[in-house]
mmCIF file of C-alpha atoms in Angstrom:
data_model
loop_
_atom_site.group_PDB
_atom_site.id
_atom_site.type_symbol
_atom_site.label_atom_id
_atom_site.label_comp_id
_atom_site.label_asym_id
_atom_site.label_seq_id
_atom_site.Cartn_x
_atom_site.Cartn_y
_atom_site.Cartn_z
ATOM 1 C CA VAL A 1 24.748 -18.888 84.644
ATOM 2 C CA ASN A 2 25.009 -22.671 84.796
ATOM 3 C CA SER A 3 25.120 -24.508 81.506
ATOM 4 C CA THR A 4 22.968 -27.569 80.973
ATOM 5 C CA LEU A 5 25.514 -29.054 78.541
ATOM 6 C CA ALA A 6 29.183 -29.346 79.252
ATOM 7 C CA GLY A 7 31.193 -26.836 77.279
ATOM 8 C CA SER A 8 28.183 -24.678 76.348
ATOM 9 C CA THR A 9 28.488 -20.923 76.560
ATOM 10 C CA TYR A 10 26.070 -18.002 76.591
ATOM 11 C CA VAL A 11 26.512 -14.798 74.667
ATOM 12 C CA ILE A 12 24.700 -11.693 75.882
ATOM 13 C CA ILE A 13 24.274 -8.933 73.368
ATOM 14 C CA THR A 14 22.899 -5.502 74.258
ATOM 15 C CA LYS A 15 21.607 -2.955 71.802
ATOM 16 C CA ASP A 16 21.043 0.726 72.384
ATOM 17 C CA GLY A 17 18.201 0.993 69.833
ATOM 18 C CA ASN A 18 20.125 3.203 67.462
ATOM 19 C CA ILE A 19 20.268 2.216 63.798
ATOM 20 C CA ASP A 20 22.401 3.577 61.050
ATOM 21 C CA GLN A 21 21.147 5.904 58.297
ATOM 22 C CA SER A 22 20.990 3.178 55.658
ATOM 23 C CA SER A 23 18.851 0.983 57.895
ATOM 24 C CA LYS A 24 16.439 3.874 58.540
ATOM 25 C CA ILE A 25 16.081 4.498 54.810
ATOM 26 C CA ALA A 26 15.606 0.795 54.157
ATOM 27 C CA ALA A 27 12.899 0.596 56.829
ATOM 28 C CA PHE A 28 11.122 3.627 55.321
ATOM 29 C CA LEU A 29 11.264 2.148 51.828
ATOM 30 C CA GLU A 30 10.055 -1.230 53.127
ATOM 31 C CA MET A 31 6.928 0.489 54.442
ATOM 32 C CA THR A 32 6.295 2.686 51.383
ATOM 33 C CA THR A 33 7.305 0.545 48.399
ATOM 34 C CA PHE A 34 7.456 -3.108 47.351
ATOM 35 C CA GLY A 35 10.920 -3.171 48.931
ATOM 36 C CA PRO A 36 14.160 -1.196 48.826
ATOM 37 C CA THR A 37 17.002 -1.689 46.412
ATOM 38 C CA LYS A 38 20.589 -1.033 47.302
ATOM 39 C CA SER A 39 20.861 1.678 44.590
ATOM 40 C CA GLU A 40 17.735 3.431 45.935
ATOM 41 C CA ILE A 41 19.095 3.370 49.481
ATOM 42 C CA ASP A 42 22.454 4.721 48.294
ATOM 43 C CA SER A 43 20.811 7.533 46.313
ATOM 44 C CA LEU A 44 18.816 8.681 49.359
ATOM 45 C CA ASN A 45 21.661 8.235 51.865
ATOM 46 C CA ASN A 46 23.243 11.721 51.368
ATOM 47 C CA ILE A 47 20.399 13.755 52.801
ATOM 48 C CA TRP A 48 17.714 12.032 54.840
ATOM 49 C CA ASP A 49 15.508 14.267 56.960
ATOM 50 C CA ASP A 50 11.804 15.150 57.141
ATOM 51 C CA ILE A 51 12.050 17.340 54.036
ATOM 52 C CA ALA A 52 13.849 14.589 52.063
ATOM 53 C CA ARG A 53 11.128 12.049 53.031
ATOM 54 C CA ALA A 54 8.366 14.471 52.053
ATOM 55 C CA ASN A 55 10.090 15.161 48.720
ATOM 56 C CA TYR A 56 10.477 11.424 48.104
ATOM 57 C CA ILE A 57 6.762 10.837 48.753
ATOM 58 C CA ARG A 58 5.832 13.752 46.530
ATOM 59 C CA SER A 59 8.046 12.550 43.676
ATOM 60 C CA GLN A 60 6.465 9.083 43.956
ATOM 61 C CA MET A 61 2.944 10.589 43.868
ATOM 62 C CA ASP A 62 3.784 12.676 40.832
ATOM 63 C CA MET A 63 4.852 9.608 38.836
ATOM 64 C CA PRO A 64 2.277 7.920 36.549
ATOM 65 C CA ALA A 65 0.261 5.314 38.387
ATOM 66 C CA THR A 66 1.106 1.684 37.786
ATOM 67 C CA SER A 67 -0.919 -1.394 38.573
ATOM 68 C CA HIS A 68 0.542 -4.487 40.182
ATOM 69 C CA ARG A 69 -2.572 -6.359 39.087
ATOM 70 C CA GLU A 70 -2.077 -5.301 35.459
ATOM 71 C CA TYR A 71 1.590 -6.255 35.572
ATOM 72 C CA TYR A 72 0.694 -9.638 37.085
ATOM 73 C CA ARG A 73 -2.111 -10.400 34.688
ATOM 74 C CA ARG A 74 -0.027 -9.587 31.583
ATOM 75 C CA ARG A 75 2.516 -12.180 32.639
ATOM 76 C CA VAL A 76 0.323 -14.884 34.267
ATOM 77 C CA ASN A 77 -3.042 -15.058 32.535
ATOM 78 C CA THR A 78 -2.365 -16.536 29.158
ATOM 79 C CA LYS A 79 -4.915 -16.690 26.383
ATOM 80 C CA TRP A 80 -7.201 -19.671 26.592
ATOM 81 C CA ASP A 81 -6.966 -21.510 23.302
ATOM 82 C CA ALA A 82 -10.378 -23.190 23.156
ATOM 83 C CA THR A 83 -13.415 -22.974 20.964
ATOM 84 C CA GLN A 84 -15.743 -22.347 23.892
ATOM 85 C CA GLN A 85 -15.366 -20.985 27.410
ATOM 86 C CA SER A 86 -14.974 -23.464 30.236
ATOM 87 C CA ALA A 87 -17.964 -23.968 32.522
ATOM 88 C CA ARG A 88 -20.228 -21.879 30.388
ATOM 89 C CA SER A 89 -23.471 -23.208 28.965
ATOM 90 C CA ASP A 90 -26.824 -22.100 27.624
ATOM 91 C CA HIS A 91 -28.873 -24.743 29.394
ATOM 92 C CA PRO A 92 -28.865 -26.142 32.925
ATOM 93 C CA CYS A 93 -28.557 -29.731 31.687
ATOM 94 C CA SER A 94 -25.660 -29.207 29.281
ATOM 95 C CA PRO A 95 -22.139 -30.433 30.174
ATOM 96 C CA ASN A 96 -20.076 -28.162 32.466
ATOM 97 C CA SER A 97 -23.174 -26.290 33.487
ATOM 98 C CA LYS A 98 -23.007 -24.289 36.685
ATOM 99 C CA TRP A 99 -26.651 -23.205 36.867
ATOM 100 C CA ARG A 100 -28.400 -23.151 40.236
ATOM 101 C CA LYS A 101 -32.108 -22.784 40.954
ATOM 102 C CA TYR A 102 -31.623 -22.962 44.689
ATOM 103 C CA ALA A 103 -29.305 -21.746 47.435
ATOM 104 C CA PHE A 104 -28.402 -23.187 50.781
ATOM 105 C CA ILE A 105 -28.160 -20.854 53.720
ATOM 106 C CA LYS A 106 -27.187 -21.501 57.327
ATOM 107 C CA GLN A 107 -30.845 -21.929 58.408
ATOM 108 C CA ASP A 108 -31.321 -24.798 55.901
ATOM 109 C CA ARG A 109 -29.032 -27.097 57.890
ATOM 110 C CA HIS A 110 -30.718 -29.772 59.996
ATOM 111 C CA ASP A 111 -27.881 -30.939 62.266
#
């Protein structure tokens, strides 16, 4: 192969498609969890066959359900320290009002 730049070289790497046991476990955990940890991969590395995968799925299903949304909201949505709610009013003409007595749809356009 001719090089376009003087002194450049090409490296050709071939792969046979085989991956090691740890990589297979990591790929499985990547698909079934929020991501693998090294300790989790190591703990599953001793026996990893169809039965072990089925047992892992069953043990995860038997655990109490958790909510990513609940976890996120506890840590992100802080309490709003205000005397009244934002963008909430009792009358269409009051400040921060979001009342609408009409709606635009695609057929309302005149262009």
